[in-house]
Amino acid sequence: MVTIYDVARHAGVSAATVSRVLNGHTQVDPALAERVTSSVAELGYRRNAVARNLRRSRTTLWAVIISDVENPFFTAMVRGVEDIALTAGYSVVLCNSDENPEKESNYIAAALTEQMAGVIISPSSNRVDDVKLLLDAGCPVVVIDRELQGPRTDTVLVDNEHGAELATTHLVEQGYRRIACIGGPRWLSTATSRYEGYRRALSTAGLPLDPALVRYADFRERGGFEAMASLLDDGAEPDALFAANNLMTVGALECLVQRERTIPSDIAVVGFDSIPWADLIRPTLTTVAQPAYEVGRQAGQLLTRRLAKPDADVTRIVLPTELQVRASSIRQA
């Protein structure tokens, strides 16, 4: 039997675009819509009216779409969502977009097709069309971790800017002056907020913002490794590093070990996000801790409320971060 995903592959579009065309949405590029309708006809795709009628009432499933299942932050966050869901009589379906907007789009299409009761999503990009598709279909959405501009959705964030400012200020207070920053993708709100916190701390301390000390990566371990290698190879000579997420911190540490740089005597390190083994490595690692479980718990509560009261005012929650100082950032006498 031909599926919506077969049509998407044949037309060279996302499953969400196919869903929009089939549901009569007008905000689809006419050329794309024509490709979809041609593929539907060529493949002989038929929508299952019986199944649609059976699914007019929503399921008791929540889709939780996260951007990186390997990141410990999301593991703890999903646990918080699940605890609330089970209490409210729902089950959780975990979807890993792998920082890939097309995979995310396919999961959103699946959530619509399967009539999920609601969706909690950490967006992999700043693209809003797919989230609008959920909202237009009457599917409640809670955005977590990364903020989207445009759609009116309940949102749970952490204070990224303040956390990054705390981290950078701590390094300044330790006497470091050439503080490098490995930031995340510049189109993500978390990355821009953390960079702004870094910049603001330098400005408050009267230190220049040196572009030679800034690198951008992909919130992945390999990206952190390559960014750290670039800082060392280009002669930036940082005496401290602020890495804007946990996986990039791991990558940067791997690079420093490979280059036989000693922490913190050669370079101090502070990472953003808790790392489960931060107290186990030597030296122990200074981090900005996020309340990951609480992010998930609050998101679950917001989705539960939205399901009970669809017309309630939109809520935006910002949770605090905490600097946990350990040995990796303490200047040695």
mmCIF file of C-alpha atoms in Angstrom:
data_model
loop_
_atom_site.group_PDB
_atom_site.id
_atom_site.type_symbol
_atom_site.label_atom_id
_atom_site.label_comp_id
_atom_site.label_asym_id
_atom_site.label_seq_id
_atom_site.Cartn_x
_atom_site.Cartn_y
_atom_site.Cartn_z
ATOM 1 C CA MET A 1 0.000 0.000 0.000
ATOM 2 C CA VAL A 2 1.321 3.425 -0.960
ATOM 3 C CA THR A 3 1.918 5.692 2.046
ATOM 4 C CA ILE A 4 2.274 9.429 2.505
ATOM 5 C CA TYR A 5 6.024 8.880 2.889
ATOM 6 C CA ASP A 6 6.198 7.171 -0.517
ATOM 7 C CA VAL A 7 4.501 10.210 -2.047
ATOM 8 C CA ALA A 8 6.952 12.541 -0.274
ATOM 9 C CA ARG A 9 9.988 10.633 -1.566
ATOM 10 C CA HIS A 10 8.594 10.511 -5.097
ATOM 11 C CA ALA A 11 7.811 14.246 -5.114
ATOM 12 C CA GLY A 12 11.074 15.218 -3.409
ATOM 13 C CA VAL A 13 9.325 17.042 -0.575
ATOM 14 C CA SER A 14 8.720 16.444 3.122
ATOM 15 C CA ALA A 15 5.842 14.364 4.418
ATOM 16 C CA ALA A 16 4.536 17.506 6.098
ATOM 17 C CA THR A 17 4.296 19.241 2.711
ATOM 18 C CA VAL A 18 2.330 16.292 1.336
ATOM 19 C CA SER A 19 0.011 16.526 4.351
ATOM 20 C CA ARG A 20 -0.537 20.245 3.725
ATOM 21 C CA VAL A 21 -1.439 19.681 0.091
ATOM 22 C CA LEU A 22 -3.780 16.787 0.872
ATOM 23 C CA ASN A 23 -5.512 18.843 3.562
ATOM 24 C CA GLY A 24 -6.048 21.791 1.235
ATOM 25 C CA HIS A 25 -3.678 24.312 2.801
ATOM 26 C CA THR A 26 -3.161 27.243 0.458
ATOM 27 C CA GLN A 27 0.229 28.348 1.830
ATOM 28 C CA VAL A 28 2.152 25.831 -0.266
ATOM 29 C CA ASP A 29 4.310 26.795 -3.209
ATOM 30 C CA PRO A 30 2.242 26.037 -6.339
ATOM 31 C CA ALA A 31 5.144 24.194 -7.967
ATOM 32 C CA LEU A 32 5.516 21.935 -4.928
ATOM 33 C CA ALA A 33 1.763 21.373 -4.762
ATOM 34 C CA GLU A 34 1.756 20.323 -8.413
ATOM 35 C CA ARG A 35 4.597 17.854 -7.781
ATOM 36 C CA VAL A 36 2.678 16.361 -4.886
ATOM 37 C CA THR A 37 -0.579 15.987 -6.793
ATOM 38 C CA SER A 38 1.297 14.465 -9.746
ATOM 39 C CA SER A 39 2.994 11.953 -7.445
ATOM 40 C CA VAL A 40 -0.319 11.116 -5.786
ATOM 41 C CA ALA A 41 -1.824 10.362 -9.187
ATOM 42 C CA GLU A 42 1.218 8.486 -10.503
ATOM 43 C CA LEU A 43 1.569 6.287 -7.424
ATOM 44 C CA GLY A 44 -2.157 5.758 -6.994
ATOM 45 C CA TYR A 45 -2.158 7.000 -3.414
ATOM 46 C CA ARG A 46 -5.553 6.819 -1.709
ATOM 47 C CA ARG A 47 -6.351 8.251 1.691
ATOM 48 C CA ASN A 48 -7.998 5.699 3.965
ATOM 49 C CA ALA A 49 -11.371 7.253 4.787
ATOM 50 C CA VAL A 50 -12.360 4.453 7.180
ATOM 51 C CA ALA A 51 -9.182 4.852 9.196
ATOM 52 C CA ARG A 52 -9.647 8.614 9.211
ATOM 53 C CA ASN A 53 -13.128 8.290 10.625
ATOM 54 C CA LEU A 54 -11.930 5.907 13.320
ATOM 55 C CA ARG A 55 -9.271 8.406 14.333
ATOM 56 C CA ARG A 56 -11.423 11.510 14.554
ATOM 57 C CA SER A 57 -10.955 11.469 18.318
ATOM 58 C CA ARG A 58 -7.337 11.906 19.338
ATOM 59 C CA THR A 59 -5.219 9.167 20.831
ATOM 60 C CA THR A 60 -3.722 9.145 24.331
ATOM 61 C CA LEU A 61 -0.225 9.569 22.918
ATOM 62 C CA TRP A 62 2.122 12.530 23.167
ATOM 63 C CA ALA A 63 4.862 12.964 20.589
ATOM 64 C CA VAL A 64 8.065 14.313 22.141
ATOM 65 C CA ILE A 65 10.347 15.456 19.319
ATOM 66 C CA ILE A 66 13.882 16.169 20.541
ATOM 67 C CA SER A 67 16.838 17.379 18.529
ATOM 68 C CA ASP A 68 19.532 14.977 19.793
ATOM 69 C CA VAL A 69 18.806 11.772 21.701
ATOM 70 C CA GLU A 70 22.519 11.376 22.545
ATOM 71 C CA ASN A 71 22.521 14.603 24.572
ATOM 72 C CA PRO A 72 22.045 13.872 28.323
ATOM 73 C CA PHE A 73 20.033 17.092 28.671
ATOM 74 C CA PHE A 74 17.241 15.647 26.549
ATOM 75 C CA THR A 75 17.355 12.290 28.329
ATOM 76 C CA ALA A 76 16.593 13.965 31.656
ATOM 77 C CA MET A 77 14.056 16.292 30.058
ATOM 78 C CA VAL A 78 12.076 13.424 28.516
ATOM 79 C CA ARG A 79 11.951 11.718 31.923
ATOM 80 C CA GLY A 80 10.206 14.804 33.296
ATOM 81 C CA VAL A 81 7.685 14.799 30.448
ATOM 82 C CA GLU A 82 7.005 11.090 30.890
ATOM 83 C CA ASP A 83 6.333 11.366 34.619
ATOM 84 C CA ILE A 84 3.649 13.989 34.015
ATOM 85 C CA ALA A 85 2.194 12.129 31.024
ATOM 86 C CA LEU A 86 1.747 8.881 32.929
ATOM 87 C CA THR A 87 0.074 10.676 35.819
ATOM 88 C CA ALA A 88 -2.342 12.322 33.369
ATOM 89 C CA GLY A 89 -3.129 9.034 31.596
ATOM 90 C CA TYR A 90 -0.984 9.541 28.494
ATOM 91 C CA SER A 91 1.937 7.658 26.959
ATOM 92 C CA VAL A 92 4.990 9.222 25.313
ATOM 93 C CA VAL A 93 6.339 8.486 21.833
ATOM 94 C CA LEU A 94 9.958 9.658 21.591
ATOM 95 C CA CYS A 95 11.127 11.044 18.231
ATOM 96 C CA ASN A 96 14.762 12.014 17.566
ATOM 97 C CA SER A 97 15.115 14.612 14.808
ATOM 98 C CA ASP A 98 18.921 14.348 15.013
ATOM 99 C CA GLU A 99 19.197 18.117 14.361
ATOM 100 C CA ASN A 100 17.678 17.412 10.922
ATOM 101 C CA PRO A 101 14.722 19.634 9.911
ATOM 102 C CA GLU A 102 13.510 17.098 7.346
ATOM 103 C CA LYS A 103 13.367 14.286 9.916
ATOM 104 C CA GLU A 104 11.544 16.670 12.222
ATOM 105 C CA SER A 105 9.075 17.489 9.459
ATOM 106 C CA ASN A 106 8.378 13.787 8.917
ATOM 107 C CA TYR A 107 7.753 13.249 12.632
ATOM 108 C CA ILE A 108 5.316 16.159 12.674
ATOM 109 C CA ALA A 109 3.485 14.655 9.703
ATOM 110 C CA ALA A 110 3.329 11.335 11.563
ATOM 111 C CA ALA A 111 1.952 13.070 14.658
ATOM 112 C CA LEU A 112 -0.825 14.522 12.508
ATOM 113 C CA THR A 113 -1.508 11.257 10.704
ATOM 114 C CA GLU A 114 -1.700 9.294 13.950
ATOM 115 C CA GLN A 115 -3.810 11.964 15.656
ATOM 116 C CA MET A 116 -1.419 12.433 18.573
ATOM 117 C CA ALA A 117 -3.065 14.202 21.503
ATOM 118 C CA GLY A 118 -0.250 16.752 21.649
ATOM 119 C CA VAL A 119 3.341 17.486 20.678
ATOM 120 C CA ILE A 120 6.281 18.680 22.765
ATOM 121 C CA ILE A 121 9.128 19.775 20.523
ATOM 122 C CA SER A 122 12.688 21.047 20.743
ATOM 123 C CA PRO A 123 13.013 22.580 17.253
ATOM 124 C CA SER A 124 16.018 21.644 15.125
ATOM 125 C CA SER A 125 15.806 24.940 13.219
ATOM 126 C CA ASN A 126 13.965 28.245 13.285
ATOM 127 C CA ARG A 127 11.544 27.019 10.612
ATOM 128 C CA VAL A 128 7.972 27.539 11.834
ATOM 129 C CA ASP A 129 5.783 26.155 9.025
ATOM 130 C CA ASP A 130 5.549 22.635 10.441
ATOM 131 C CA VAL A 131 4.632 23.840 13.919
ATOM 132 C CA LYS A 132 1.969 26.074 12.375
ATOM 133 C CA LEU A 133 0.660 22.993 10.597
ATOM 134 C CA LEU A 134 0.134 21.297 13.971
ATOM 135 C CA LEU A 135 -1.589 24.352 15.403
ATOM 136 C CA ASP A 136 -3.814 24.734 12.337
ATOM 137 C CA ALA A 137 -4.891 21.112 12.804
ATOM 138 C CA GLY A 138 -5.869 21.818 16.405
ATOM 139 C CA CYS A 139 -2.977 19.807 17.861
ATOM 140 C CA PRO A 140 -1.625 21.367 21.082
ATOM 141 C CA VAL A 141 2.098 22.194 20.962
ATOM 142 C CA VAL A 142 4.631 23.015 23.690
ATOM 143 C CA VAL A 143 8.035 24.276 22.561
ATOM 144 C CA ILE A 144 10.986 23.482 24.832
ATOM 145 C CA ASP A 145 14.616 24.566 25.076
ATOM 146 C CA ARG A 146 14.677 26.547 21.825
ATOM 147 C CA GLU A 147 12.314 29.425 21.188
ATOM 148 C CA LEU A 148 10.423 29.919 17.930
ATOM 149 C CA GLN A 149 9.447 33.349 16.667
ATOM 150 C CA GLY A 150 5.927 33.606 15.308
ATOM 151 C CA PRO A 151 3.688 30.745 16.440
ATOM 152 C CA ARG A 152 1.760 31.339 19.660
ATOM 153 C CA THR A 153 2.733 28.270 21.648
ATOM 154 C CA ASP A 154 3.334 27.451 25.274
ATOM 155 C CA THR A 155 7.104 27.502 25.810
ATOM 156 C CA VAL A 156 9.549 26.288 28.467
ATOM 157 C CA LEU A 157 13.100 27.656 28.355
ATOM 158 C CA VAL A 158 16.047 28.200 30.649
ATOM 159 C CA ASP A 159 17.842 31.499 31.211
ATOM 160 C CA ASN A 160 20.607 30.804 28.706
ATOM 161 C CA GLU A 161 21.963 34.327 28.572
ATOM 162 C CA HIS A 162 22.348 34.636 32.327
ATOM 163 C CA GLY A 163 23.962 31.204 32.581
ATOM 164 C CA ALA A 164 26.564 32.093 29.952
ATOM 165 C CA GLU A 165 27.180 35.425 31.653
ATOM 166 C CA LEU A 166 27.758 33.660 34.986
ATOM 167 C CA ALA A 167 30.247 31.290 33.357
ATOM 168 C CA THR A 168 32.221 34.019 31.613
ATOM 169 C CA THR A 169 32.175 36.331 34.632
ATOM 170 C CA HIS A 170 33.553 33.503 36.770
ATOM 171 C CA LEU A 171 36.480 33.101 34.360
ATOM 172 C CA VAL A 172 37.113 36.856 34.424
ATOM 173 C CA GLU A 173 37.091 36.832 38.229
ATOM 174 C CA GLN A 174 39.656 34.031 38.174
ATOM 175 C CA GLY A 175 41.981 36.355 36.288
ATOM 176 C CA TYR A 176 41.607 34.993 32.763
ATOM 177 C CA ARG A 177 41.637 37.579 30.005
ATOM 178 C CA ARG A 178 41.704 35.745 26.667
ATOM 179 C CA ILE A 179 38.453 33.850 27.055
ATOM 180 C CA ALA A 180 37.415 31.891 23.994
ATOM 181 C CA CYS A 181 33.847 30.888 23.166
ATOM 182 C CA ILE A 182 32.678 27.866 21.181
ATOM 183 C CA GLY A 183 29.107 28.765 20.316
ATOM 184 C CA GLY A 184 26.317 26.786 18.698
ATOM 185 C CA PRO A 185 24.446 27.281 15.403
ATOM 186 C CA ARG A 186 23.711 30.960 15.033
ATOM 187 C CA TRP A 187 20.093 30.396 13.956
ATOM 188 C CA LEU A 188 19.132 28.701 17.248
ATOM 189 C CA SER A 189 17.864 30.840 20.122
ATOM 190 C CA THR A 190 19.889 28.896 22.703
ATOM 191 C CA ALA A 191 23.116 29.570 20.825
ATOM 192 C CA THR A 192 22.444 33.274 20.297
ATOM 193 C CA SER A 193 21.409 33.779 23.925
ATOM 194 C CA ARG A 194 24.507 32.030 25.272
ATOM 195 C CA TYR A 195 26.759 34.031 22.982
ATOM 196 C CA GLU A 196 25.064 37.235 24.144
ATOM 197 C CA GLY A 197 25.737 36.261 27.776
ATOM 198 C CA TYR A 198 29.407 35.700 26.953
ATOM 199 C CA ARG A 199 29.600 39.036 25.134
ATOM 200 C CA ARG A 200 27.848 40.923 27.909
ATOM 201 C CA ALA A 201 30.168 39.527 30.599
ATOM 202 C CA LEU A 202 33.228 40.630 28.633
ATOM 203 C CA SER A 203 31.728 44.079 28.115
ATOM 204 C CA THR A 204 30.907 44.461 31.815
ATOM 205 C CA ALA A 205 34.479 43.497 32.673
ATOM 206 C CA GLY A 206 35.891 46.010 30.182
ATOM 207 C CA LEU A 207 37.419 43.276 28.029
ATOM 208 C CA PRO A 208 37.369 43.469 24.222
ATOM 209 C CA LEU A 209 35.333 40.996 22.185
ATOM 210 C CA ASP A 210 38.026 39.437 20.001
ATOM 211 C CA PRO A 211 36.557 37.647 16.951
ATOM 212 C CA ALA A 212 39.706 35.498 16.826
ATOM 213 C CA LEU A 213 38.567 33.871 20.077
ATOM 214 C CA VAL A 214 35.086 32.902 18.834
ATOM 215 C CA ARG A 215 34.139 29.777 16.925
ATOM 216 C CA TYR A 216 30.732 28.371 15.980
ATOM 217 C CA ALA A 217 29.933 24.675 15.824
ATOM 218 C CA ASP A 218 26.946 22.338 15.656
ATOM 219 C CA PHE A 219 26.219 21.451 19.312
ATOM 220 C CA ARG A 220 27.886 18.084 18.622
ATOM 221 C CA GLU A 221 31.039 16.501 20.037
ATOM 222 C CA ARG A 222 32.881 16.547 16.733
ATOM 223 C CA GLY A 223 32.038 20.201 16.243
ATOM 224 C CA GLY A 224 33.532 21.056 19.634
ATOM 225 C CA PHE A 225 36.712 19.143 18.803
ATOM 226 C CA GLU A 226 37.150 20.899 15.474
ATOM 227 C CA ALA A 227 36.399 24.338 16.925
ATOM 228 C CA MET A 228 38.970 23.843 19.690
ATOM 229 C CA ALA A 229 41.529 22.621 17.163
ATOM 230 C CA SER A 230 40.872 25.724 15.056
ATOM 231 C CA LEU A 231 41.461 28.008 18.049
ATOM 232 C CA LEU A 232 44.794 26.325 18.763
ATOM 233 C CA ASP A 233 45.937 26.035 15.152
ATOM 234 C CA ASP A 234 45.115 29.653 14.296
ATOM 235 C CA GLY A 235 47.236 31.004 17.134
ATOM 236 C CA ALA A 236 44.353 32.553 19.077
ATOM 237 C CA GLU A 237 46.105 31.580 22.328
ATOM 238 C CA PRO A 238 43.110 31.522 24.680
ATOM 239 C CA ASP A 239 43.797 31.128 28.379
ATOM 240 C CA ALA A 240 40.206 30.013 29.071
ATOM 241 C CA LEU A 241 37.261 28.500 27.205
ATOM 242 C CA PHE A 242 33.510 28.779 27.518
ATOM 243 C CA ALA A 243 31.826 25.991 25.527
ATOM 244 C CA ALA A 244 28.129 26.586 24.896
ATOM 245 C CA ASN A 245 26.835 23.036 25.365
ATOM 246 C CA ASN A 246 27.836 19.750 26.959
ATOM 247 C CA LEU A 247 28.695 17.729 23.850
ATOM 248 C CA MET A 248 30.903 20.490 22.430
ATOM 249 C CA THR A 249 32.616 20.664 25.823
ATOM 250 C CA VAL A 250 33.420 16.958 25.555
ATOM 251 C CA GLY A 251 34.842 17.474 22.068
ATOM 252 C CA ALA A 252 36.941 20.432 23.191
ATOM 253 C CA LEU A 253 38.312 18.415 26.124
ATOM 254 C CA GLU A 254 39.243 15.565 23.784
ATOM 255 C CA CYS A 255 41.155 17.999 21.587
ATOM 256 C CA LEU A 256 43.007 19.533 24.552
ATOM 257 C CA VAL A 257 44.012 16.088 25.821
ATOM 258 C CA GLN A 258 45.198 15.100 22.335
ATOM 259 C CA ARG A 259 47.240 18.315 22.096
ATOM 260 C CA GLU A 260 48.670 17.685 25.592
ATOM 261 C CA ARG A 261 47.268 20.920 26.999
ATOM 262 C CA THR A 262 46.853 20.862 30.777
ATOM 263 C CA ILE A 263 43.593 22.034 32.367
ATOM 264 C CA PRO A 264 43.428 24.568 33.975
ATOM 265 C CA SER A 265 47.113 25.627 33.988
ATOM 266 C CA ASP A 266 47.296 25.907 30.179
ATOM 267 C CA ILE A 267 43.624 26.673 29.592
ATOM 268 C CA ALA A 268 40.621 26.796 31.928
ATOM 269 C CA VAL A 269 37.328 25.252 30.793
ATOM 270 C CA VAL A 270 33.676 25.906 31.624
ATOM 271 C CA GLY A 271 30.876 24.039 29.832
ATOM 272 C CA PHE A 272 27.160 24.755 29.479
ATOM 273 C CA ASP A 273 24.818 21.892 30.471
ATOM 274 C CA SER A 274 25.362 19.322 33.159
ATOM 275 C CA ILE A 275 27.571 16.374 32.277
ATOM 276 C CA PRO A 276 26.902 13.202 34.313
ATOM 277 C CA TRP A 277 30.580 12.544 34.950
ATOM 278 C CA ALA A 278 31.645 16.148 35.642
ATOM 279 C CA ASP A 279 32.681 15.180 39.206
ATOM 280 C CA LEU A 280 34.508 12.032 38.101
ATOM 281 C CA ILE A 281 37.105 13.353 35.650
ATOM 282 C CA ARG A 282 40.312 15.063 36.755
ATOM 283 C CA PRO A 283 40.269 17.937 36.994
ATOM 284 C CA THR A 284 36.558 18.059 37.802
ATOM 285 C CA LEU A 285 34.595 20.129 35.296
ATOM 286 C CA THR A 286 32.938 23.483 35.945
ATOM 287 C CA THR A 287 29.517 23.600 34.269
ATOM 288 C CA VAL A 288 26.386 25.696 33.969
ATOM 289 C CA ALA A 289 23.640 23.348 35.140
ATOM 290 C CA GLN A 290 20.212 23.414 33.535
ATOM 291 C CA PRO A 291 17.135 22.005 35.320
ATOM 292 C CA ALA A 292 16.529 19.510 32.510
ATOM 293 C CA TYR A 293 14.046 17.321 34.379
ATOM 294 C CA GLU A 294 12.083 20.379 35.477
ATOM 295 C CA VAL A 295 11.958 21.661 31.883
ATOM 296 C CA GLY A 296 10.285 18.397 30.891
ATOM 297 C CA ARG A 297 7.982 18.368 33.904
ATOM 298 C CA GLN A 298 6.815 21.935 33.265
ATOM 299 C CA ALA A 299 6.289 21.161 29.581
ATOM 300 C CA GLY A 300 4.159 18.151 30.487
ATOM 301 C CA GLN A 301 2.071 20.259 32.833
ATOM 302 C CA LEU A 302 1.554 22.931 30.172
ATOM 303 C CA LEU A 303 0.455 20.334 27.617
ATOM 304 C CA THR A 304 -1.939 18.779 30.139
ATOM 305 C CA ARG A 305 -3.440 22.208 30.822
ATOM 306 C CA ARG A 306 -3.678 23.013 27.109
ATOM 307 C CA LEU A 307 -5.543 19.763 26.455
ATOM 308 C CA ALA A 308 -8.013 20.592 29.234
ATOM 309 C CA LYS A 309 -8.347 24.281 28.320
ATOM 310 C CA PRO A 310 -7.554 24.818 24.621
ATOM 311 C CA ASP A 311 -8.343 28.538 24.814
ATOM 312 C CA ALA A 312 -6.149 29.327 27.845
ATOM 313 C CA ASP A 313 -3.606 32.137 27.516
ATOM 314 C CA VAL A 314 -0.199 31.181 26.154
ATOM 315 C CA THR A 315 2.420 30.610 28.859
ATOM 316 C CA ARG A 316 6.165 31.249 28.613
ATOM 317 C CA ILE A 317 8.276 29.792 31.434
ATOM 318 C CA VAL A 318 11.970 30.620 31.898
ATOM 319 C CA LEU A 319 13.792 28.502 34.478
ATOM 320 C CA PRO A 320 17.035 29.560 36.188
ATOM 321 C CA THR A 321 20.492 28.122 35.524
ATOM 322 C CA GLU A 322 23.203 27.530 38.111
ATOM 323 C CA LEU A 323 26.993 27.768 37.857
ATOM 324 C CA GLN A 324 28.640 24.747 39.476
ATOM 325 C CA VAL A 325 32.272 25.657 40.046
ATOM 326 C CA ARG A 326 34.803 22.841 40.016
ATOM 327 C CA ALA A 327 38.535 22.516 39.445
ATOM 328 C CA SER A 328 38.691 23.016 35.663
ATOM 329 C CA SER A 329 38.222 26.782 35.947
ATOM 330 C CA ILE A 330 40.134 27.620 39.141
ATOM 331 C CA ARG A 331 43.347 29.501 38.451
ATOM 332 C CA GLN A 332 46.271 27.819 40.112
ATOM 333 C CA ALA A 333 48.624 29.883 42.247
#
